[in-house]
Structures are given as structure tokens and as C-alpha cells.
XYZ file of C-alpha atoms in Angstrom:
307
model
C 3.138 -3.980 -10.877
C 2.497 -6.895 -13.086
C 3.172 -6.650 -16.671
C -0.264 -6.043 -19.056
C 0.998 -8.762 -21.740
C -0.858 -10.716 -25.171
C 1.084 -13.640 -26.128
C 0.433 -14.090 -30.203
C 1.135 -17.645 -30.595
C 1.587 -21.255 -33.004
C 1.376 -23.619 -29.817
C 3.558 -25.224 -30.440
C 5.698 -27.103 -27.918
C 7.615 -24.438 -26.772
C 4.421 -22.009 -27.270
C 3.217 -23.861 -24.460
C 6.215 -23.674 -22.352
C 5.832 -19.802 -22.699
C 1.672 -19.713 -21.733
C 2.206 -22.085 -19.231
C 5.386 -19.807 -17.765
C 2.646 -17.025 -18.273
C 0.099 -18.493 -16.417
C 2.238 -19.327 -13.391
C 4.024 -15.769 -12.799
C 2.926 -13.350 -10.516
C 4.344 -10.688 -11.938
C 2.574 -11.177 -16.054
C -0.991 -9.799 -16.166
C -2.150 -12.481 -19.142
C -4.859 -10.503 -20.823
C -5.829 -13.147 -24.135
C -4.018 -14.877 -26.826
C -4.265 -14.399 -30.586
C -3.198 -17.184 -32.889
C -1.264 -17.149 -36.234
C -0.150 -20.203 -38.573
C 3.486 -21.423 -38.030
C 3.971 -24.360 -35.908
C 0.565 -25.454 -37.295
C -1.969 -24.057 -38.928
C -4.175 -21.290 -37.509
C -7.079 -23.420 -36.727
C -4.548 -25.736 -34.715
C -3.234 -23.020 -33.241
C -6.655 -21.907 -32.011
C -7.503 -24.807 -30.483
C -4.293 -25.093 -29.229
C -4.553 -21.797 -27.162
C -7.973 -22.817 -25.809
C -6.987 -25.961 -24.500
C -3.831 -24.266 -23.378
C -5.854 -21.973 -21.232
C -8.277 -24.557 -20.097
C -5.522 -27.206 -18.527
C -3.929 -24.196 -16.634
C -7.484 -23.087 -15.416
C -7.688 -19.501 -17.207
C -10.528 -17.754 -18.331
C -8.835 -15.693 -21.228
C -9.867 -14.314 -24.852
C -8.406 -16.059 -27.560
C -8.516 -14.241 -30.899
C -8.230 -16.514 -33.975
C -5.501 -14.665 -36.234
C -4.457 -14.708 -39.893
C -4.039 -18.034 -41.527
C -1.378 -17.116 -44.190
C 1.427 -14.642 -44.760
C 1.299 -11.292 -45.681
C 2.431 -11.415 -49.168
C 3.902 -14.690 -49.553
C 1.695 -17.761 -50.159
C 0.402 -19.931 -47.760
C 2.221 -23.019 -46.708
C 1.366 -26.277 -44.791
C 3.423 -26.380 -41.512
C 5.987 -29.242 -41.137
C 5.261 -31.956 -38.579
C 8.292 -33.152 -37.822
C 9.349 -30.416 -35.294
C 5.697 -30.055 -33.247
C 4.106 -33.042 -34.501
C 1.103 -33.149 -36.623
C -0.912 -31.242 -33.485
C 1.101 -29.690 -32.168
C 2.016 -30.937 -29.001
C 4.387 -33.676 -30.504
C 2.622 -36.902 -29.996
C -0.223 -35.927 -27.615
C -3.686 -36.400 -29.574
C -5.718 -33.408 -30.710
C -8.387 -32.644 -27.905
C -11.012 -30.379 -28.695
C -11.632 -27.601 -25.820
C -14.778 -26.289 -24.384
C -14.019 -22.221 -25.062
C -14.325 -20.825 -28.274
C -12.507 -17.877 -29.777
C -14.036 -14.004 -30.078
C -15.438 -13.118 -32.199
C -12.791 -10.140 -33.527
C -10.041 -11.724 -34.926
C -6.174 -11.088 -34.113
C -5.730 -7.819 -35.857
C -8.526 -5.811 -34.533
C -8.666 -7.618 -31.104
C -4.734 -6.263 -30.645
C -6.019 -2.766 -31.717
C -8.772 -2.535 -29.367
C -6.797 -3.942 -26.153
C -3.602 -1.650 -27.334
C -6.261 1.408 -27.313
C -7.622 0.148 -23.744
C -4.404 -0.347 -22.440
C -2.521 2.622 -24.292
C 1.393 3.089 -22.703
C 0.581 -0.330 -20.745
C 0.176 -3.468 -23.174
C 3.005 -5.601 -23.835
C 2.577 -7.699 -27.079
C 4.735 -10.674 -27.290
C 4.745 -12.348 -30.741
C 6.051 -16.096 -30.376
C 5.253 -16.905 -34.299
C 5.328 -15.247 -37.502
C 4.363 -11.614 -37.461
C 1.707 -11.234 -39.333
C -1.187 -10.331 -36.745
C 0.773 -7.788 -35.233
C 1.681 -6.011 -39.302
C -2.033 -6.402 -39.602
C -2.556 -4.297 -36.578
C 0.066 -1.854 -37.656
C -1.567 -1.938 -40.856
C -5.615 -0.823 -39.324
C -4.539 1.688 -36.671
C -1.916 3.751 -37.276
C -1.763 4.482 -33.517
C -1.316 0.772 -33.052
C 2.865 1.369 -32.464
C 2.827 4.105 -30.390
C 0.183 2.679 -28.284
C 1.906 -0.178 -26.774
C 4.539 0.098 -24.400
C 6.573 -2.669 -26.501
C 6.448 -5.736 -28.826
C 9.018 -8.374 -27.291
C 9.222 -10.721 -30.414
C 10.974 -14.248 -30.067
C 12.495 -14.323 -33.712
C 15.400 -13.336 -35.783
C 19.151 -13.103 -34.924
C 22.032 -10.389 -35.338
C 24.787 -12.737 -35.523
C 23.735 -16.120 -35.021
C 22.251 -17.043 -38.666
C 19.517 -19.183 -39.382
C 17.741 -22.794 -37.895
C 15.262 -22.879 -40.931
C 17.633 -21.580 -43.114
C 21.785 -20.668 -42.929
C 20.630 -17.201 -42.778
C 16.627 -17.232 -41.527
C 15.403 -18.197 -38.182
C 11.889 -19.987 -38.706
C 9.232 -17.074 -36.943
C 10.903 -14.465 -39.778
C 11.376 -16.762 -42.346
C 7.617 -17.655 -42.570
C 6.263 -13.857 -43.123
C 9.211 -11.986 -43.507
C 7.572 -8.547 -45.256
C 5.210 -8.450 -42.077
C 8.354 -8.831 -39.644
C 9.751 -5.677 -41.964
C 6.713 -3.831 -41.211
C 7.032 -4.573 -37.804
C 10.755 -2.871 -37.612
C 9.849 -0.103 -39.794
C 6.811 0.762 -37.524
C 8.397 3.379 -34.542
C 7.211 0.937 -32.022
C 9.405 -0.151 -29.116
C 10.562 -3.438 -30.668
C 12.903 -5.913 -28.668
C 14.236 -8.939 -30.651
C 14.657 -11.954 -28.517
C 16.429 -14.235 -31.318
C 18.794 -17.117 -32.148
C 21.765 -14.739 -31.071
C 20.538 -15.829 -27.084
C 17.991 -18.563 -27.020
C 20.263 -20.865 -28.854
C 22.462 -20.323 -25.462
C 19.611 -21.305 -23.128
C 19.126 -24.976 -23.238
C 16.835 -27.782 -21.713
C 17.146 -30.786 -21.270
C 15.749 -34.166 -20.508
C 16.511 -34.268 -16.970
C 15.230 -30.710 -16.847
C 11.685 -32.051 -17.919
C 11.647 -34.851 -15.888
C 12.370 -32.354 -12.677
C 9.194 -30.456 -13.666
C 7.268 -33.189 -13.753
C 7.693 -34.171 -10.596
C 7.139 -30.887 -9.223
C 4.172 -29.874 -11.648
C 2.837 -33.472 -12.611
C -0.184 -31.853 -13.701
C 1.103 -29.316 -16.194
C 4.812 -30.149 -16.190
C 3.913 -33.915 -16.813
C 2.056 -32.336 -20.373
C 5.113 -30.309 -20.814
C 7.696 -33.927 -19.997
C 5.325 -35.660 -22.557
C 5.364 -32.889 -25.317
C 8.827 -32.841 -24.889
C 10.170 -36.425 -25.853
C 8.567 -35.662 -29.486
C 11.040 -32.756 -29.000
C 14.198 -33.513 -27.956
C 13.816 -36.048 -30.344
C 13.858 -34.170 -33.180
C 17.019 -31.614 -32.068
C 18.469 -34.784 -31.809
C 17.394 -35.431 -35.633
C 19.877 -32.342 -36.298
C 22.812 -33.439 -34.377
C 21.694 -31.290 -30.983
C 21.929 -34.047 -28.109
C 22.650 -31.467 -25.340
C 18.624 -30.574 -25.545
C 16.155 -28.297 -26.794
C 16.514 -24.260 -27.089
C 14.322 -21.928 -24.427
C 12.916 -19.930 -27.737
C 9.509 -18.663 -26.760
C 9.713 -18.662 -22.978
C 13.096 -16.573 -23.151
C 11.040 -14.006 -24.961
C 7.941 -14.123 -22.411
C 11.055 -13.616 -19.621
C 12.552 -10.767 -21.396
C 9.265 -8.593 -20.689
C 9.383 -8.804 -17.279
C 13.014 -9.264 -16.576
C 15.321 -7.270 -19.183
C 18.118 -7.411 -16.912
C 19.026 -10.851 -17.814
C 19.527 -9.802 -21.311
C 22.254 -7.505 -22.767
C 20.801 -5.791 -25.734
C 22.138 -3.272 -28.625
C 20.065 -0.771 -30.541
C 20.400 -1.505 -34.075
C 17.867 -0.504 -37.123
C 16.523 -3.548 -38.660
C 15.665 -4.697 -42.180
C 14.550 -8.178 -43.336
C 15.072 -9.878 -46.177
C 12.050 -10.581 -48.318
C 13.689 -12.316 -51.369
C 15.887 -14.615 -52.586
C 18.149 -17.111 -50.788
C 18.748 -14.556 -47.860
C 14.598 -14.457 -47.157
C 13.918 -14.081 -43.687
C 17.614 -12.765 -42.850
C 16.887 -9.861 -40.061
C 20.069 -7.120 -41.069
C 21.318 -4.569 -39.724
C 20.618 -1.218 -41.259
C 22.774 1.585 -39.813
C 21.818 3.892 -42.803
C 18.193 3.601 -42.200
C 15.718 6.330 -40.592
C 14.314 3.566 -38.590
C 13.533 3.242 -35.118
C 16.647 1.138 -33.657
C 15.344 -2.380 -32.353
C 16.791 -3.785 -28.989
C 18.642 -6.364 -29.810
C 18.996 -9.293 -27.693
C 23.084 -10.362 -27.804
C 23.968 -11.929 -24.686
C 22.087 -13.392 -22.018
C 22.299 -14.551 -18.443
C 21.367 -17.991 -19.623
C 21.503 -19.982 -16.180
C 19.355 -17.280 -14.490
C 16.729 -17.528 -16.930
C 17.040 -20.846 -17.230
C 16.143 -21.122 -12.850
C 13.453 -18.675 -13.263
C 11.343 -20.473 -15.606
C 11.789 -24.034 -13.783
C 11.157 -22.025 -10.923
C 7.889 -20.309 -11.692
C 6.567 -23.789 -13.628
C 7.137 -25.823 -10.345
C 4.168 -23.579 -8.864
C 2.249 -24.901 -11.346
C -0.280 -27.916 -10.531
């Protein structure tokens, strides 16, 4: 039976790695998007989804989502990473679909009542849609079946900061109400998708075997590579987001450890996911090792059926 997933999404180069993975596997049933700021802003982000949708032909909600962080200020994304749209140096293209008219929060709620025991969120960005949610309906947690969140690290450290990895970093008191919520949480962070790598040649492949869709994804991707090369990373780019839209449907190819979560919400340390054995909390699977070339094959794999 296919999975009932929501992707909550910055697109976002890799973003669209992930929703275009989505869109090609048979076993993901893709109910709608919602948006949050990150990569870009939420507007971006928005259109982003849309035209995400759109080039890979599906008729999905997308639910515009919170446009700054839960208690921190708002910030303006950087460019250099995504580029100033997004998709590295592809120009902004306005899409025909518009978003619902519920935003994030509420739209979650609704399709987590609907779909109660069934719905598999997947956050992608900063967690502040899905703390919202938490926030509403205080069913929200127990009603989905899990929240498979690409963000965070055990033992790996930081890529925004030496101890923060980016999605945290950029709302951590809503990731905090995320682990403190009871929900089924399982972190897909640093600790494995730094392990998973693509690279040129790997984008080239898929655009001869997708040259529709994989050619956007080869083009997106010089912008990219380029700018892990900026930090000294010339063996390619890290599978962040599409590792995480993998580990919902195939959790065998991850080794995880249940550990009770904190985050850091202060200081130099903000956005640091810890361990917190003394806690009450609910213990979050944590993603520690991964079968790296078998994920790896699976998503080339299920983006070659792609036009």
C-alpha cells in the first residue's frame, strides 16, 4: 500500500529532488505540499511548489505556510546556496495553480484528521508549520502515523553552524516543540545524508534518462555543486531532502536509535539537536547509519521513470 505522505517544503534544489522523487514512486501517495521560508522565502517557496507540481504533471494542493520563525525574527534567506529563486540559476517562472486557501497549519490539521493513523508528514525545511499544527490541534501528534523530518544530527555537528544543521538552526523552538510533542518523530539528519553523495556524473546520467525533469534537476544542479565546492566539498552534493522522502517508505536502509531530543534555542549552540536521556520525552528515531549506495540506486532509479 502506498504511503499517504505531505512534503512541507523551501524548494529549494534539493526540495525538488525530493517532489520530483515523490512524484515518480509508486509506492508515495503525494497528497499536497505546504511551504515554509528557508531556502527562500515563503512566497518563493510557494511558487516554487506550484511550478514543481506543474512540470511533473500533478494536480496537488499547495498550502502557503508561515513566513517567519516561531519566536525568533525573521530573516532574508541566503542566495548563495539555492540561488536567488531557488532553483540556482534557472529564472523565476510564475505557475498557473494557485495555493488554498487554508494555510500550512490548518491544512496539515485537517488532512491529519482525514487521514488519522495514515498521513505521513515529511518536513524538508524549518519546522515551523508542523509546531503550528501541534500548536491548533492537540490531536495533531497522535493523529499522524509519523513526521520523517530531514534536519538535525546526533553526532555529526553542524553545516550552518559547528553545532546546527541549517532546517533546525532557522526555527529551532518550533523543532523543540516538535520533539516534545509524543508524535512518532524520525530524524533523518547530517549524521547520514552527509554519507549519501551526488555527483556530477550522477546528474548528467539523469538527464539523459529523464531529459525532461532530470535535465531541470542537471541544470539546478551546476549552481549546486558549485557552491559545495565553495566549501571545499569536490566529491558532490549531499542527498538531504530526498534521503528523508526515502526513509518513509523504506526504513530498512536506515539504522536508527531511540533517543529523547532537545534543541538548543540560545546562544552559540542554537539549533544544536541533543540528546536528553533524563527527559520524559517521547524518544525520536534517530537516523545513524545508512545504506548509502542503496539509497543512492533507488532514487536514480525511480527519477529515470520520470519524463
Amino acid at each position: 500500500m502506498a504511503v499517504k505522505m505531505i512534503i512541507d517544503t523551501d524548494p529549494g534544489i534539493d526540495d525538488a529532488m525530493a517532489i520530483f522523487y515523490a512524484a515518480a514512486a509508486s509506492d508515495i501517495d503525494l497528497l499536497g505540499l505546504t511551504t515554509v521560508f528557508g531556502n527562500v522565502t515563503t512566497d518563493i517557496a510557494t511558487r516554487n511548489a506550484l511550478r514543481l507540481l506543474e512540470a511533473a504533471d500533478l494536480e496537488l494542493p499547495v498550502a502557503h505556510g508561515a513566513e517567519a520563525p516561531l519566536e525568533l525574527p525573521p530573516f532574508t534567506p541566503s542566495a548563495h546556496v539555492h540561488g536567488d529563486e531557488g532553483f540556482g540559476d534557472i529564472p523565476a517562472v510564475t505557475p498557473k495553480g494557485q495555493p488554498v486557501d487554508e494555510d500550512a497549519a490548518d491544512f496539515l490539521c485537517r488532512m491529519a484528521r482525514e487521514h488519522k493513523g495514515e498521513l505521513v508528514l515529511c518536513p524538508i525545511g524549518p519546522l515551523t508549520n508542523i509546531a503550528l499544527a501541534i500548536q491548533r490541534d492537540p490531536e495533531f501528534a497522535q493523529n499522524v502515523a509519523r513526521i520523517v523530518i530531514m534536519g538535525g544530527s546526533l553526532n555529526e555537528g553542524g553545516n550552518i553552524t559547528p553545532h546546527a544543521e541549517a532546517n533546525i538552526y532557522h526555527d529551532p523552538h518550533s523543532a523543540d516543540v516538535v520533539f516534545a510533542s509524543g508524535a512518532k518523530v524520525v530524524m533523518v539528519g547530517l549524521d547520514v545524508t552527509h554519507r549519501i553523495l551526488c555527483t556530477k556524473a550522477d546528474f548528467t546520467a539523469i538527464a539523459a534518462q529523464a531529459p525532461e525533469l532530470g535535465g531541470m534537476l542537471q541544470e539546478m544542479s551546476v549552481f549546486y555543486l558549485k557552491f559545495y565546492e565553495t566549501v571545499g566539498k569536490f566529491d558532490g552534493c549531499s542527498l538531504h531532502d530526498p534521503a528523508a522522502v526515502i526513509a518513509c517508505t523504506h526504513p530498512e536502509l536506515f539504522e536508527t536509535q531511540p533517543v529523547p531530543m532537545r534543541v538548543s534555542c540560545e546562544g552559540e549552540t542554537s539549533g544544536a539537536t541533543l540528546a536528553d536521556p533524563d527527559s520524559q520525552r517521547t524518544p525520536v528515531d534517530v537516523c545513524i547509519g545508512v545504506q548509502s549506495d542503496a539509497v543512492k540506486t533507488l532514487f536514480f532509479k525511480r527519477l529515470s521513470l520520470l519524463p
